[in-house]
Structures are given as C-alpha cells and as structure tokens.
Amino acid sequence: MAIRKHFWKAVTFVIIVLGVIAGPKLISKQWLTTGDVATLAAGSLAFLAVMIQLEAERNARSSGAERQKRAVATALAHEIDYVYRYFIRGVGDFMTATNQAEPLLAKAFETPPFAVYYGNTAVLGQLNEELVGQIVHFYGMATNHLTTIRAYSDAARNSLQHPQVSDAIDGGEMAQQYRRHIEESLPGLRLTAYYVSAGLCNVAGLEFKAQNIPVAAEDRSALERQVLAMDENTR
C-alpha cells in the first residue's frame, strides 16, 4: 500500500516535470533530447527515494511510540497489580478475618512511591482519554485508601495502649470509623482496579486472566451491584 502510494506520487511528479521540460519544446516544435529524459528520470527517482525515506522515518517514529505505549501500559498494569494484591485484596482479607479494631502490624502499609505512575505522567497522553481518566482516578483512590489505612492502624494501636484518649475522644471508636470507611471504599477500589487493569492489558497485549493479573478473578457484576447500592444509600 505504501509503495503504491509513493508510485502515484512519483507519477504525478513526472507529469509535472515533463510539463516543465517538454512544454517549451513542444511550443517551439522541438523533441526531448536524451539529456532531458535523463534529467527527468533522475529527478523522478530522487523524488521517489525521498518519499520512501520520509515514510520509513514516519513508520519508525510510529513504531517507537507504540513500543513505548505498550511498555508503559505493561509497567502500570504490574504496579496496579501490586497495589491490588497487597493493599486492596490483602486489606479486604484482613477485614474479613477480624471484626475488631486491630492495627495492621503485620504489613508495612506505607504509601508506595507509585514510581511507574509518577515517572510516566508525560507519556499517559499517548493512551486513550477514557483509560487515562481511569488511571488517574484509580491512583487518587489508592492514595486516599492508603492514607486511611495508616490512620486506622495508628488509631487501633493507640486504642490498645490508651483506650480513652480523652473524655471526648474514644480511641477504639476512632479506629472503627476508619475501619468502616475502608470497608466501604473497597468495592469501588476493586472495581476501578478491574477496569483499569483490563484496559492496560488490552494496550500492552497481555492476557487479562487471573493467573497473570489477579484482579481479573473479581466478579465484576457483583462489584458493580455493590457500588451502585452504596451510591444509592449515600444519596
């Protein structure tokens, strides 16, 4: 297809040059000389070579951009997978295992640096607009989620050491409030992680399956119902 396109460009160029060279000669009733034909042929070949070179450069840039896009999508998918496994699914499992305010002492729930996300914000524009919006939304939710986890852990730990912070503040009640906030936010986080991961896998050329990306095992329909019910309850 590209060669055919350049062929017709070259034909157009030949016609133009032929008109420039042959026009005056035809008017004066002179024939084209061998030198005129050679000039025309050389110019046509040079024009075709330049067109092919420009097309090759454009294809190389496009190919490089596609490789970069796939690489960034792959890295983001794995970073989100890490956040999901340890800070979303892992915390959900903890909440299910215990119904009382306990500090998450077994895990270092410090905010990850999100190195891939923050290191490639300039490249996100290469992805489609809807996916970019989902990515930004997920990382915003994840940041708030991790902040709440730390606040919950601190409050739970303090409630064990100082059950009554003051006459007006109950440490255990503070921890339970943070816990309820975490529990309520988990379905939305799971669903957003599901959508973002599916979109990134599509760009990266990865199979969106549970053995590769654990969030793929989530029941999307059930999560959507949970999130919808929670939204209706908050209205």
Coordinates of N, CA and C in Angstrom, one line a residue:
M1 N 0.8 -1.2 0.0 CA 0.0 0.0 0.0 C 0.9 1.3 0.0
A2 N 1.9 1.3 0.8 CA 2.8 2.4 0.9 C 3.5 2.6 -0.4
I3 N 4.0 1.5 -1.0 CA 4.7 1.6 -2.3 C 3.8 2.1 -3.4
R4 N 2.6 1.7 -3.4 CA 1.6 2.1 -4.4 C 1.4 3.6 -4.3
K5 N 1.3 4.1 -3.0 CA 1.0 5.5 -2.8 C 2.2 6.3 -3.3
H6 N 3.4 5.9 -3.0 CA 4.6 6.6 -3.5 C 4.7 6.5 -5.0
F7 N 4.3 5.4 -5.6 CA 4.3 5.3 -7.0 C 3.5 6.4 -7.7
W8 N 2.3 6.6 -7.2 CA 1.4 7.6 -7.8 C 1.9 9.0 -7.5
K9 N 2.6 9.2 -6.4 CA 3.2 10.5 -6.2 C 4.3 10.7 -7.2
A10 N 5.1 9.7 -7.4 CA 6.2 9.8 -8.4 C 5.6 10.1 -9.8
V11 N 4.5 9.4 -10.2 CA 3.9 9.6 -11.5 C 3.5 11.1 -11.6
T12 N 2.9 11.6 -10.5 CA 2.4 13.0 -10.5 C 3.6 13.9 -10.7
F13 N 4.7 13.6 -10.0 CA 5.9 14.4 -10.1 C 6.5 14.4 -11.6
V14 N 6.5 13.2 -12.2 CA 7.0 13.0 -13.5 C 6.1 13.9 -14.5
I15 N 4.8 13.8 -14.3 CA 4.0 14.6 -15.2 C 4.2 16.1 -15.1
I16 N 4.5 16.6 -13.8 CA 4.7 18.0 -13.6 C 6.1 18.4 -14.2
V17 N 7.1 17.6 -14.0 CA 8.4 17.9 -14.5 C 8.4 17.8 -16.0
L18 N 7.6 16.8 -16.5 CA 7.5 16.6 -18.0 C 6.9 17.9 -18.6
G19 N 5.9 18.4 -17.9 CA 5.3 19.6 -18.4 C 6.3 20.8 -18.4
V20 N 7.1 20.8 -17.4 CA 8.0 22.0 -17.3 C 9.1 21.9 -18.3
I21 N 9.6 20.6 -18.6 CA 10.7 20.4 -19.5 C 10.2 20.4 -21.0
A22 N 9.1 19.7 -21.2 CA 8.6 19.4 -22.5 C 7.7 20.6 -23.1
G23 N 7.1 21.3 -22.2 CA 6.2 22.4 -22.6 C 6.8 23.3 -23.6
P24 N 7.9 24.0 -23.2 CA 8.5 24.9 -24.1 C 9.0 24.3 -25.4
K25 N 9.5 23.0 -25.3 CA 10.0 22.4 -26.5 C 8.8 22.1 -27.5
L26 N 7.7 21.7 -26.9 CA 6.6 21.4 -27.8 C 6.0 22.6 -28.4
I27 N 6.1 23.7 -27.7 CA 5.6 25.0 -28.2 C 6.5 25.4 -29.4
S28 N 7.8 25.2 -29.2 CA 8.8 25.5 -30.3 C 9.0 24.4 -31.3
K29 N 8.2 23.3 -31.1 CA 8.2 22.1 -32.0 C 9.5 21.4 -32.0
Q30 N 10.1 21.3 -30.8 CA 11.4 20.6 -30.6 C 11.1 19.3 -29.8
W31 N 11.9 18.2 -30.1 CA 11.8 17.0 -29.4 C 12.6 17.0 -28.2
L32 N 12.2 16.1 -27.2 CA 13.0 16.0 -26.0 C 14.4 15.3 -26.3
T33 N 15.4 15.8 -25.8 CA 16.7 15.2 -26.0 C 17.0 14.1 -25.0
T34 N 18.0 13.3 -25.2 CA 18.4 12.3 -24.3 C 18.7 12.9 -22.9
G35 N 19.3 14.0 -22.9 CA 19.7 14.7 -21.7 C 18.4 15.1 -20.9
D36 N 17.4 15.5 -21.6 CA 16.1 15.9 -21.0 C 15.5 14.7 -20.3
V37 N 15.5 13.6 -21.0 CA 14.9 12.3 -20.5 C 15.7 11.9 -19.3
A38 N 17.0 11.9 -19.3 CA 17.9 11.5 -18.2 C 17.6 12.4 -17.0
T39 N 17.4 13.7 -17.2 CA 17.2 14.6 -16.1 C 15.8 14.3 -15.5
L40 N 14.8 14.0 -16.3 CA 13.5 13.7 -15.9 C 13.5 12.4 -15.0
A41 N 14.2 11.4 -15.5 CA 14.3 10.1 -14.9 C 15.1 10.2 -13.5
A42 N 16.2 11.0 -13.5 CA 16.9 11.1 -12.3 C 16.1 11.9 -11.2
G43 N 15.4 12.9 -11.7 CA 14.6 13.7 -10.7 C 13.5 12.8 -10.2
S44 N 12.9 12.0 -11.0 CA 11.8 11.1 -10.6 C 12.3 10.1 -9.5
L45 N 13.4 9.5 -9.8 CA 14.0 8.5 -8.9 C 14.4 9.2 -7.5
A46 N 14.9 10.4 -7.6 CA 15.3 11.1 -6.4 C 14.1 11.4 -5.6
F47 N 13.0 11.9 -6.3 CA 11.8 12.2 -5.6 C 11.2 11.0 -4.9
L48 N 11.2 9.9 -5.6 CA 10.6 8.6 -5.1 C 11.5 8.2 -3.9
A49 N 12.8 8.3 -3.9 CA 13.7 7.9 -2.8 C 13.4 8.7 -1.6
V50 N 13.2 10.0 -1.8 CA 13.0 10.9 -0.7 C 11.6 10.5 0.0
M51 N 10.6 10.3 -0.8 CA 9.3 9.9 -0.3 C 9.4 8.6 0.5
I52 N 10.1 7.6 0.0 CA 10.2 6.4 0.7 C 11.0 6.6 2.0
Q53 N 12.0 7.4 2.0 CA 12.8 7.7 3.2 C 11.9 8.3 4.3
L54 N 11.1 9.3 3.9 CA 10.2 10.0 4.8 C 9.2 9.1 5.4
E55 N 8.7 8.2 4.5 CA 7.7 7.2 5.0 C 8.3 6.3 6.0
A56 N 9.6 5.9 5.8 CA 10.3 5.0 6.7 C 10.5 5.6 8.0
E57 N 10.9 6.9 8.0 CA 11.1 7.6 9.2 C 9.8 7.8 10.0
R58 N 8.7 8.1 9.3 CA 7.4 8.2 10.0 C 7.0 6.8 10.6
N59 N 7.2 5.8 9.9 CA 6.9 4.4 10.4 C 7.7 4.1 11.6
A60 N 9.0 4.5 11.6 CA 9.9 4.2 12.7 C 9.5 5.0 14.0
R61 N 9.1 6.2 13.8 CA 8.6 7.0 14.9 C 7.3 6.4 15.5
S62 N 6.4 6.0 14.6 CA 5.2 5.4 15.0 C 5.4 4.1 15.7
S63 N 6.3 3.3 15.2 CA 6.6 2.0 15.8 C 7.2 2.2 17.2
G64 N 8.1 3.3 17.3 CA 8.7 3.5 18.6 C 7.7 4.0 19.6
A65 N 6.8 4.8 19.2 CA 5.7 5.3 20.1 C 4.8 4.2 20.5
E66 N 4.5 3.2 19.6 CA 3.7 2.1 20.0 C 4.4 1.2 21.0
R67 N 5.7 1.0 20.8 CA 6.5 0.2 21.8 C 6.5 0.9 23.1
Q68 N 6.7 2.2 23.2 CA 6.8 2.9 24.4 C 5.4 2.8 25.1
K69 N 4.3 3.0 24.3 CA 3.0 2.9 24.9 C 2.7 1.5 25.5
R70 N 3.1 0.5 24.8 CA 2.9 -0.9 25.4 C 3.8 -1.1 26.6
A71 N 5.0 -0.6 26.6 CA 5.9 -0.8 27.8 C 5.3 -0.1 29.0
V72 N 4.8 1.2 28.8 CA 4.3 1.9 29.9 C 3.0 1.2 30.4
A73 N 2.1 0.7 29.5 CA 0.9 0.0 29.9 C 1.2 -1.2 30.7
T74 N 2.3 -1.9 30.3 CA 2.7 -3.2 31.0 C 3.2 -2.8 32.4
A75 N 4.0 -1.8 32.5 CA 4.5 -1.4 33.8 C 3.4 -1.0 34.8
L76 N 2.5 -0.2 34.2 CA 1.4 0.3 35.1 C 0.5 -0.8 35.5
A77 N 0.2 -1.8 34.6 CA -0.6 -3.0 34.9 C 0.0 -3.7 36.1
H78 N 1.3 -3.9 36.1 CA 2.0 -4.6 37.2 C 2.1 -3.8 38.5
E79 N 2.2 -2.5 38.4 CA 2.2 -1.7 39.6 C 0.8 -1.7 40.2
I80 N -0.2 -1.6 39.4 CA -1.6 -1.6 39.9 C -1.9 -3.0 40.5
D81 N -1.3 -4.1 39.9 CA -1.5 -5.4 40.4 C -0.9 -5.5 41.8
Y82 N 0.3 -4.9 42.0 CA 0.9 -4.9 43.3 C 0.0 -4.2 44.4
V83 N -0.5 -3.1 44.0 CA -1.3 -2.3 44.9 C -2.6 -3.1 45.2
Y84 N -3.1 -3.7 44.2 CA -4.4 -4.5 44.4 C -4.1 -5.7 45.3
R85 N -3.1 -6.5 45.1 CA -2.8 -7.7 45.9 C -2.6 -7.4 47.3
Y86 N -1.7 -6.4 47.6 CA -1.3 -6.2 49.0 C -2.1 -5.1 49.7
F87 N -2.6 -4.1 49.1 CA -3.3 -3.0 49.8 C -4.8 -3.0 49.6
I88 N -5.3 -3.8 48.6 CA -6.8 -3.8 48.4 C -7.3 -5.2 48.8
R89 N -6.9 -6.2 48.0 CA -7.4 -7.5 48.4 C -6.8 -8.0 49.7
G90 N -5.6 -7.7 50.0 CA -5.0 -8.1 51.3 C -5.6 -7.5 52.5
V91 N -6.0 -6.2 52.4 CA -6.7 -5.5 53.4 C -8.1 -6.0 53.6
G92 N -8.7 -6.3 52.4 CA -10.1 -6.9 52.5 C -10.1 -8.2 53.2
D93 N -9.1 -9.0 52.9 CA -9.0 -10.3 53.6 C -8.8 -10.1 55.1
F94 N -8.0 -9.1 55.5 CA -7.8 -8.8 56.9 C -9.1 -8.4 57.6
M95 N -9.8 -7.5 56.9 CA -11.1 -7.1 57.5 C -12.1 -8.2 57.6
T96 N -12.0 -9.2 56.7 CA -12.9 -10.3 56.8 C -12.5 -11.2 58.0
A97 N -11.3 -11.3 58.2 CA -10.8 -12.2 59.2 C -11.0 -11.8 60.7
T98 N -11.1 -10.5 60.8 CA -11.3 -9.9 62.2 C -12.4 -8.8 62.2
N99 N -13.2 -8.8 63.2 CA -14.3 -7.8 63.2 C -14.0 -6.7 64.3
Q100 N -12.8 -6.7 64.8 CA -12.5 -5.7 65.8 C -11.3 -4.8 65.3
A101 N -11.2 -3.7 65.9 CA -10.2 -2.7 65.5 C -8.8 -3.2 66.0
E102 N -8.0 -3.7 65.0 CA -6.7 -4.1 65.3 C -5.7 -3.4 64.3
P103 N -4.6 -3.1 64.8 CA -3.6 -2.4 63.9 C -3.0 -3.4 62.9
L104 N -2.8 -2.9 61.7 CA -2.2 -3.8 60.7 C -0.7 -3.9 60.9
L105 N -0.3 -4.5 62.0 CA 1.1 -4.6 62.4 C 1.9 -5.5 61.4
A106 N 1.2 -6.5 60.9 CA 2.0 -7.5 60.1 C 2.4 -6.9 58.7
K107 N 1.8 -5.8 58.3 CA 2.2 -5.3 57.0 C 2.7 -3.8 57.1
A108 N 3.6 -3.5 56.3 CA 4.1 -2.1 56.3 C 3.3 -1.3 55.3
F109 N 2.1 -0.8 55.8 CA 1.2 -0.1 54.9 C 1.6 1.4 54.8
E110 N 2.7 1.5 54.2 CA 3.2 2.9 53.9 C 2.9 3.2 52.4
T111 N 2.6 4.4 52.1 CA 2.2 4.7 50.7 C 3.4 4.4 49.8
P112 N 3.2 3.5 48.8 CA 4.2 3.2 47.8 C 4.5 4.5 47.0
P113 N 5.7 4.6 46.5 CA 6.0 5.8 45.7 C 5.3 5.9 44.4
F114 N 4.6 4.8 44.0 CA 4.0 4.8 42.6 C 4.9 5.2 41.6
A115 N 6.1 4.7 41.6 CA 7.2 5.1 40.7 C 6.8 5.1 39.2
V116 N 6.1 4.0 38.8 CA 5.7 3.9 37.4 C 4.8 5.1 37.0
Y117 N 3.8 5.2 37.8 CA 2.7 6.3 37.5 C 3.3 7.7 37.5
Y118 N 4.0 8.0 38.5 CA 4.6 9.4 38.6 C 5.7 9.6 37.6
G119 N 6.4 8.5 37.3 CA 7.5 8.6 36.3 C 7.1 8.7 34.9
N120 N 5.8 8.4 34.6 CA 5.4 8.4 33.2 C 4.2 9.2 33.0
T121 N 3.9 10.2 33.8 CA 2.7 11.1 33.6 C 2.8 11.8 32.2
A122 N 4.0 12.1 31.7 CA 4.1 12.8 30.4 C 3.7 11.9 29.3
V123 N 3.8 10.5 29.5 CA 3.5 9.6 28.4 C 2.1 9.1 28.4
L124 N 1.3 9.4 29.5 CA 0.0 8.9 29.6 C -0.9 9.5 28.5
G125 N -0.5 10.6 28.0 CA -1.3 11.2 26.9 C -1.3 10.4 25.6
Q126 N -0.4 9.4 25.5 CA -0.4 8.5 24.4 C -1.5 7.5 24.4
L127 N -2.1 7.3 25.6 CA -3.2 6.3 25.8 C -4.5 7.0 25.5
N128 N -5.5 6.2 25.4 CA -6.8 6.9 25.1 C -7.4 7.6 26.3
E129 N -8.2 8.6 26.0 CA -8.6 9.5 27.1 C -9.4 8.8 28.2
E130 N -10.2 7.9 27.8 CA -11.0 7.2 28.9 C -10.1 6.4 29.8
L131 N -9.2 5.7 29.2 CA -8.2 4.9 30.1 C -7.4 5.8 31.0
V132 N -6.9 6.9 30.4 CA -6.2 7.9 31.2 C -7.0 8.3 32.4
G133 N -8.2 8.7 32.2 CA -9.1 9.1 33.3 C -9.3 8.0 34.3
Q134 N -9.4 6.8 33.9 CA -9.5 5.7 34.9 C -8.2 5.5 35.7
I135 N -7.1 5.7 35.0 CA -5.8 5.5 35.7 C -5.6 6.6 36.8
V136 N -5.9 7.8 36.4 CA -5.8 8.9 37.4 C -6.7 8.7 38.5
H137 N -7.9 8.3 38.2 CA -9.0 8.1 39.3 C -8.5 7.0 40.2
F138 N -8.0 5.9 39.6 CA -7.5 4.8 40.5 C -6.4 5.2 41.5
Y139 N -5.4 5.9 40.9 CA -4.3 6.3 41.8 C -4.7 7.3 42.9
G140 N -5.7 8.2 42.5 CA -6.2 9.1 43.5 C -6.9 8.3 44.6
M141 N -7.8 7.3 44.2 CA -8.4 6.5 45.2 C -7.4 5.7 46.1
A142 N -6.4 5.1 45.4 CA -5.4 4.3 46.1 C -4.7 5.2 47.1
T143 N -4.3 6.4 46.8 CA -3.6 7.3 47.7 C -4.5 7.5 48.9
N144 N -5.7 7.9 48.7 CA -6.6 8.1 49.9 C -6.8 6.9 50.7
H145 N -6.9 5.7 50.0 CA -7.1 4.4 50.7 C -5.9 4.1 51.6
L146 N -4.7 4.3 51.1 CA -3.5 4.1 51.9 C -3.4 5.0 53.1
T147 N -3.8 6.3 52.9 CA -3.8 7.3 54.0 C -4.7 6.8 55.1
T148 N -5.9 6.3 54.7 CA -6.9 5.9 55.7 C -6.4 4.7 56.4
I149 N -5.7 3.8 55.7 CA -5.2 2.6 56.3 C -4.2 2.9 57.4
R150 N -3.3 3.9 57.1 CA -2.4 4.3 58.1 C -3.1 5.0 59.3
A151 N -4.1 5.8 59.0 CA -4.8 6.4 60.1 C -5.5 5.4 61.0
Y152 N -6.1 4.4 60.3 CA -6.8 3.3 61.1 C -5.8 2.5 61.9
S153 N -4.6 2.1 61.4 CA -3.6 1.4 62.1 C -3.2 2.2 63.3
D154 N -2.9 3.5 63.1 CA -2.4 4.3 64.3 C -3.5 4.4 65.3
A155 N -4.8 4.6 64.9 CA -5.9 4.7 65.9 C -6.1 3.4 66.6
A156 N -6.0 2.3 65.9 CA -6.2 1.0 66.5 C -5.1 0.7 67.5
R157 N -3.8 1.0 67.2 CA -2.7 0.8 68.0 C -2.8 1.7 69.3
N158 N -3.2 3.0 69.1 CA -3.4 3.9 70.2 C -4.5 3.4 71.1
S159 N -5.6 2.8 70.5 CA -6.7 2.4 71.4 C -6.3 1.3 72.3
L160 N -5.3 0.5 71.8 CA -4.8 -0.6 72.7 C -4.0 -0.1 73.8
Q161 N -3.2 0.9 73.5 CA -2.3 1.5 74.5 C -3.0 2.5 75.4
H162 N -3.9 3.3 74.8 CA -4.7 4.3 75.6 C -6.1 4.3 75.2
P163 N -6.9 3.4 75.7 CA -8.3 3.2 75.3 C -9.1 4.5 75.3
Q164 N -8.9 5.3 76.3 CA -9.6 6.6 76.3 C -8.6 7.7 76.1
V165 N -8.6 8.3 74.8 CA -7.7 9.3 74.5 C -7.9 10.5 75.4
S166 N -9.2 10.9 75.5 CA -9.7 12.0 76.4 C -11.1 11.7 76.7
D167 N -11.7 12.6 77.5 CA -13.1 12.5 77.9 C -14.0 12.5 76.7
A168 N -13.6 13.2 75.6 CA -14.4 13.4 74.4 C -14.0 12.4 73.3
I169 N -12.9 11.8 73.4 CA -12.4 11.0 72.2 C -12.1 9.6 72.7
D170 N -12.8 8.7 72.0 CA -12.6 7.2 72.3 C -11.8 6.7 71.2
G171 N -10.6 6.2 71.6 CA -9.6 5.6 70.6 C -10.2 4.5 69.8
G172 N -10.9 3.6 70.4 CA -11.5 2.5 69.7 C -12.6 2.9 68.7
E173 N -13.4 3.9 69.1 CA -14.4 4.4 68.2 C -13.8 5.0 67.0
M174 N -12.7 5.8 67.2 CA -12.0 6.4 66.1 C -11.5 5.3 65.1
A175 N -10.9 4.3 65.6 CA -10.4 3.2 64.8 C -11.5 2.5 64.0
Q176 N -12.7 2.3 64.7 CA -13.8 1.7 64.0 C -14.4 2.6 62.9
Q177 N -14.3 3.9 63.0 CA -14.8 4.8 62.0 C -13.9 4.7 60.8
Y178 N -12.6 4.6 61.0 CA -11.6 4.5 59.9 C -11.9 3.1 59.2
R179 N -12.1 2.1 60.0 CA -12.3 0.7 59.5 C -13.6 0.7 58.6
R180 N -14.7 1.4 59.1 CA -15.9 1.4 58.2 C -15.6 2.1 56.9
H181 N -14.8 3.2 57.0 CA -14.5 3.9 55.7 C -13.7 3.0 54.8
I182 N -12.8 2.2 55.3 CA -12.0 1.3 54.5 C -12.9 0.3 53.8
E183 N -13.8 -0.3 54.7 CA -14.6 -1.4 54.2 C -15.6 -0.9 53.1
E184 N -16.1 0.4 53.3 CA -17.0 0.9 52.3 C -16.3 1.3 51.0
S185 N -15.0 1.6 51.0 CA -14.3 2.0 49.8 C -13.7 0.8 49.0
L186 N -13.6 -0.3 49.6 CA -13.0 -1.5 49.0 C -13.7 -1.9 47.7
P187 N -15.1 -2.0 47.7 CA -15.7 -2.4 46.4 C -15.4 -1.5 45.2
G188 N -15.4 -0.2 45.5 CA -15.1 0.8 44.4 C -13.7 0.7 44.0
L189 N -12.8 0.4 44.9 CA -11.4 0.2 44.6 C -11.2 -1.0 43.7
R190 N -11.8 -2.1 44.1 CA -11.7 -3.4 43.4 C -12.2 -3.2 42.0
L191 N -13.4 -2.5 41.8 CA -14.0 -2.4 40.5 C -13.1 -1.5 39.6
T192 N -12.6 -0.4 40.2 CA -11.8 0.5 39.4 C -10.5 -0.2 39.0
A193 N -9.9 -1.0 39.9 CA -8.7 -1.7 39.6 C -9.0 -2.7 38.5
Y194 N -10.1 -3.3 38.5 CA -10.5 -4.3 37.4 C -10.6 -3.6 36.1
Y195 N -11.3 -2.5 36.0 CA -11.4 -1.8 34.7 C -10.1 -1.2 34.2
V196 N -9.3 -0.6 35.1 CA -8.0 -0.1 34.7 C -7.1 -1.2 34.2
S197 N -7.0 -2.3 34.9 CA -6.1 -3.4 34.6 C -6.6 -4.0 33.2
A198 N -7.9 -4.1 33.0 CA -8.3 -4.7 31.8 C -7.9 -3.8 30.6
G199 N -8.1 -2.5 30.8 CA -7.7 -1.5 29.7 C -6.2 -1.5 29.4
L200 N -5.4 -1.6 30.5 CA -4.0 -1.6 30.3 C -3.5 -2.9 29.6
C201 N -4.1 -4.0 30.0 CA -3.7 -5.3 29.4 C -4.0 -5.3 27.9
N202 N -5.1 -4.6 27.6 CA -5.5 -4.5 26.2 C -4.5 -3.8 25.4
V203 N -4.0 -2.7 25.9 CA -3.0 -1.8 25.3 C -1.6 -2.6 25.2
A204 N -1.3 -3.2 26.3 CA 0.0 -3.9 26.5 C 0.1 -5.2 25.7
G205 N -1.1 -5.8 25.3 CA -1.1 -7.1 24.6 C -1.0 -8.2 25.6
L206 N -1.4 -8.0 26.9 CA -1.3 -9.0 27.9 C -2.7 -9.7 28.0
E207 N -2.7 -11.0 28.4 CA -4.0 -11.6 28.6 C -4.5 -11.2 30.0
F208 N -5.8 -10.8 30.0 CA -6.4 -10.3 31.3 C -7.0 -11.6 31.9
K209 N -6.2 -12.4 32.5 CA -6.6 -13.6 33.2 C -6.0 -13.6 34.6
A210 N -6.7 -14.3 35.5 CA -6.4 -14.3 36.9 C -5.0 -14.8 37.2
Q211 N -4.5 -15.8 36.4 CA -3.1 -16.3 36.6 C -2.1 -15.2 36.3
N212 N -2.4 -14.3 35.4 CA -1.5 -13.2 35.1 C -1.7 -11.9 35.9
I213 N -3.0 -11.5 36.0 CA -3.4 -10.3 36.7 C -4.5 -10.7 37.7
P214 N -4.2 -10.9 39.0 CA -5.2 -11.4 39.9 C -6.5 -10.7 40.0
V215 N -6.5 -9.4 39.7 CA -7.8 -8.7 39.8 C -8.8 -9.2 38.8
A216 N -8.3 -9.9 37.8 CA -9.2 -10.4 36.7 C -10.2 -11.5 37.3
A217 N -9.9 -12.0 38.5 CA -10.7 -13.0 39.1 C -11.9 -12.4 39.9
E218 N -11.9 -11.1 40.0 CA -13.0 -10.4 40.7 C -14.3 -10.6 39.9
D219 N -15.4 -10.6 40.6 CA -16.7 -10.7 40.0 C -17.2 -9.3 39.7
R220 N -17.0 -8.9 38.4 CA -17.3 -7.5 38.1 C -18.8 -7.1 38.3
S221 N -19.6 -8.0 37.9 CA -21.1 -7.7 38.1 C -21.5 -7.5 39.5
A222 N -20.9 -8.4 40.4 CA -21.2 -8.3 41.8 C -20.7 -7.0 42.4
L223 N -19.5 -6.6 42.0 CA -18.9 -5.3 42.4 C -19.7 -4.1 41.9
E224 N -20.2 -4.2 40.7 CA -21.0 -3.1 40.2 C -22.3 -2.9 41.0
R225 N -22.9 -4.1 41.3 CA -24.1 -4.0 42.2 C -23.8 -3.4 43.5
Q226 N -22.7 -3.8 44.1 CA -22.3 -3.3 45.4 C -22.1 -1.8 45.4
V227 N -21.3 -1.3 44.4 CA -21.0 0.1 44.3 C -22.3 0.9 44.0
L228 N -23.2 0.3 43.2 CA -24.4 1.0 42.9 C -25.3 1.1 44.1
A229 N -25.4 0.0 44.9 CA -26.2 0.1 46.1 C -25.6 1.1 47.1
M230 N -24.3 1.1 47.2 CA -23.7 2.1 48.2 C -23.9 3.5 47.7
D231 N -23.9 3.7 46.4 CA -24.2 5.1 45.9 C -25.6 5.5 46.2
E232 N -26.5 4.6 46.1 CA -27.9 4.9 46.3 C -28.1 5.2 47.8
N233 N -27.4 4.5 48.7 CA -27.6 4.6 50.1 C -27.0 6.0 50.6
T234 N -26.1 6.5 49.9 CA -25.5 7.8 50.3 C -26.2 9.0 49.7
R235 N -27.2 8.8 48.9 CA -28.0 9.9 48.3 C -28.9 10.5 49.3

